[in-house]
Amino acid sequence: MLDKKSPLPMYYQIEEDIKQKIDSAIYSERETIPSERELSEQYEVSRMTVRQAVTNLVNEGYLYREKGKGTFVAEKKIEQPLQGMTSFTEDMKQRGMNSSSKLLDFTIIPPPADIKRKLSLEEERQVYEIHRIRYADHQPMAVERTFIPVALVPGMQEKDVYGSIYEYIEKNHDYTIHKATQMIEATIADEEQAELLDIVPAAAILHIERTSLLQDGTPFEVVKSSYRADRYKFISEIHRS
Amino acid sequence: MLDKKSPLPMYYQIEEDIKQKIDSAIYSERETIPSERELSEQYEVSRMTVRQAVTNLVNEGYLYREKGKGTFVAEKKIEQPLQGMTSFTEDMKQRGMNSSSKLLDFTIIPPPADIKRKLSLEEERQVYEIHRIRYADHQPMAVERTFIPVALVPGMQEKDVYGSIYEYIEKNHDYTIHKATQMIEATIADEEQAELLDIVPAAAILHIERTSLLQDGTPFEVVKSSYRADRYKFISEIHRS
DNA sequence: CAGTGGTCTAGACCACTAC
DNA sequence: TAGTGGTCTAGACCACTGT
């Protein structure tokens, strides 16, 4: 059943096996799966190891537990929203569109007050400001301004940001983005936006501002994006309990 | 230190103690906390119990671990976004505004095709449609249409939805909302919306559509909200790793 | 009552990091 | 080499659900 010599941990192998059994309807929706004690006999591991696997699947939404009754298979997600955070490039890929960019401006500046605050910067620190038009299937989709502290990514040049900034950074540094705070609002296109996005002035714009944090909480970037509302909807999943 | 006789589990008491030590800077940002083995001696519990507490705090973003090095305190969140999912009533309360409603329409109808699909309903099922204007500090903030399967909340009446629908449902049923899928887009106000929201036609509207699921995956409601963009921004936190 | 998940113990070996 | 988190064991008692 399980490969005890595999470098993959037992709990992970159990997770994959249970997910596969859900997919193939061996465990069906709204039905219980075997109890933790039964599973620990089947897989020949301790109950705590089974529990670790089941707990992870509960956190990911595949299963849910009811005290005294058992562990049940949750109903399948109807529509899969893009899970978590994605770059523009990844986002478009998931939507089945190809993406490209046009660099309008690449400068190093002292940060404006709101950026300085959002990036928790000291007085004399500088930031990159990268101003781009983002295309999806060769049509304008968004205009985007990205602010990144120079101290975090020293030596970045214009040629490095023609494609995905994340790709460049992942090649050259070991940063892991952990989470982000997003602010989403609706506005009306001004003349500059209208021209850059090839829409009429006064058309609707979906404005998304994101502040990304690394694992240790260091603010890494502020991205201000203005999307064409006729082409873009923002989809996400949120959890309560 | 800990109350071993408390009905609160040990790992929970440890979580609270560590959080308190972070707040009071006994454990400071970017510094390690004591190792799991040290903590298990301090609290006089097994290492697995300490691990359960620490794992929860890592998942909540208070701590992060680095293999071979230790467990570190993450930097504080700069701005606290409303965590998870909230009703309009809860949302406005967190923003320091009072909320009220005006019921425009309360009917039982066969669901339109998109609602039927999003609520996974069989052929002959009916839904409540609740159409309301939502006020914040007595000014119009949003117009909202809520669709709930009659089978899930039988017997709901007009008088039950003057305030918070969630409050009514929590009083009468034992449902727990687990997660939701949200779609956010920007539009331009049409004449009806402009009149209801007391804005000029062609003003920006932030449109949010939410499908909420219960713990077992049953779709519970679809809410279509149109917010005045001049008064409302949507703020959320998203996670990657 | 027997069975379930929730909590907890007192060990163990591993891979990784820092010195 | 010593210390860290990552994984795992083989038990235990509890509160809760159903019959």
Short mmCIF file of N, CA and C in Angstrom, two decimals, chain A residues 17-29 31-32 73 76:
data_model
loop_
_atom_site.label_atom_id
_atom_site.label_comp_id
_atom_site.label_asym_id
_atom_site.label_seq_id
_atom_site.Cartn_x
_atom_site.Cartn_y
_atom_site.Cartn_z
N ASP A 17 -3.48 9.12 -1.32
CA ASP A 17 -4.31 7.93 -1.48
C ASP A 17 -5.78 8.24 -1.20
N ILE A 18 -6.03 9.01 -0.15
CA ILE A 18 -7.42 9.35 0.18
C ILE A 18 -8.01 10.25 -0.91
N LYS A 19 -7.24 11.22 -1.39
CA LYS A 19 -7.74 12.08 -2.47
C LYS A 19 -8.09 11.26 -3.70
N GLN A 20 -7.23 10.29 -4.01
CA GLN A 20 -7.48 9.44 -5.18
C GLN A 20 -8.78 8.64 -4.97
N LYS A 21 -8.99 8.17 -3.74
CA LYS A 21 -10.22 7.39 -3.46
C LYS A 21 -11.46 8.27 -3.51
N ILE A 22 -11.30 9.54 -3.21
CA ILE A 22 -12.44 10.46 -3.35
C ILE A 22 -12.73 10.67 -4.84
N ASP A 23 -11.68 10.91 -5.61
CA ASP A 23 -11.85 11.15 -7.05
C ASP A 23 -12.51 9.95 -7.73
N SER A 24 -12.12 8.74 -7.33
CA SER A 24 -12.65 7.55 -7.99
C SER A 24 -13.91 7.05 -7.30
N ALA A 25 -14.47 7.88 -6.41
CA ALA A 25 -15.76 7.59 -5.77
C ALA A 25 -15.75 6.33 -4.92
N ILE A 26 -14.56 5.87 -4.51
CA ILE A 26 -14.50 4.77 -3.54
C ILE A 26 -15.00 5.31 -2.20
N TYR A 27 -14.63 6.56 -1.90
CA TYR A 27 -15.28 7.29 -0.82
C TYR A 27 -16.20 8.30 -1.48
N SER A 28 -17.50 8.26 -1.16
CA SER A 28 -18.38 9.18 -1.88
C SER A 28 -18.79 10.38 -1.04
N GLU A 29 -19.26 11.42 -1.74
CA GLU A 29 -19.59 12.69 -1.12
C GLU A 29 -20.64 12.51 -0.03
N GLU A 31 -20.50 10.90 2.56
CA GLU A 31 -20.38 9.65 3.30
C GLU A 31 -19.14 9.71 4.19
N THR A 32 -19.15 8.88 5.24
CA THR A 32 -17.96 8.84 6.08
C THR A 32 -16.84 8.06 5.39
N VAL A 73 -16.73 13.05 3.48
CA VAL A 73 -16.21 13.63 2.24
C VAL A 73 -17.06 14.86 1.91
N LYS A 76 -17.79 18.26 -3.92
CA LYS A 76 -16.76 18.85 -4.79
C LYS A 76 -17.04 20.33 -5.04
#
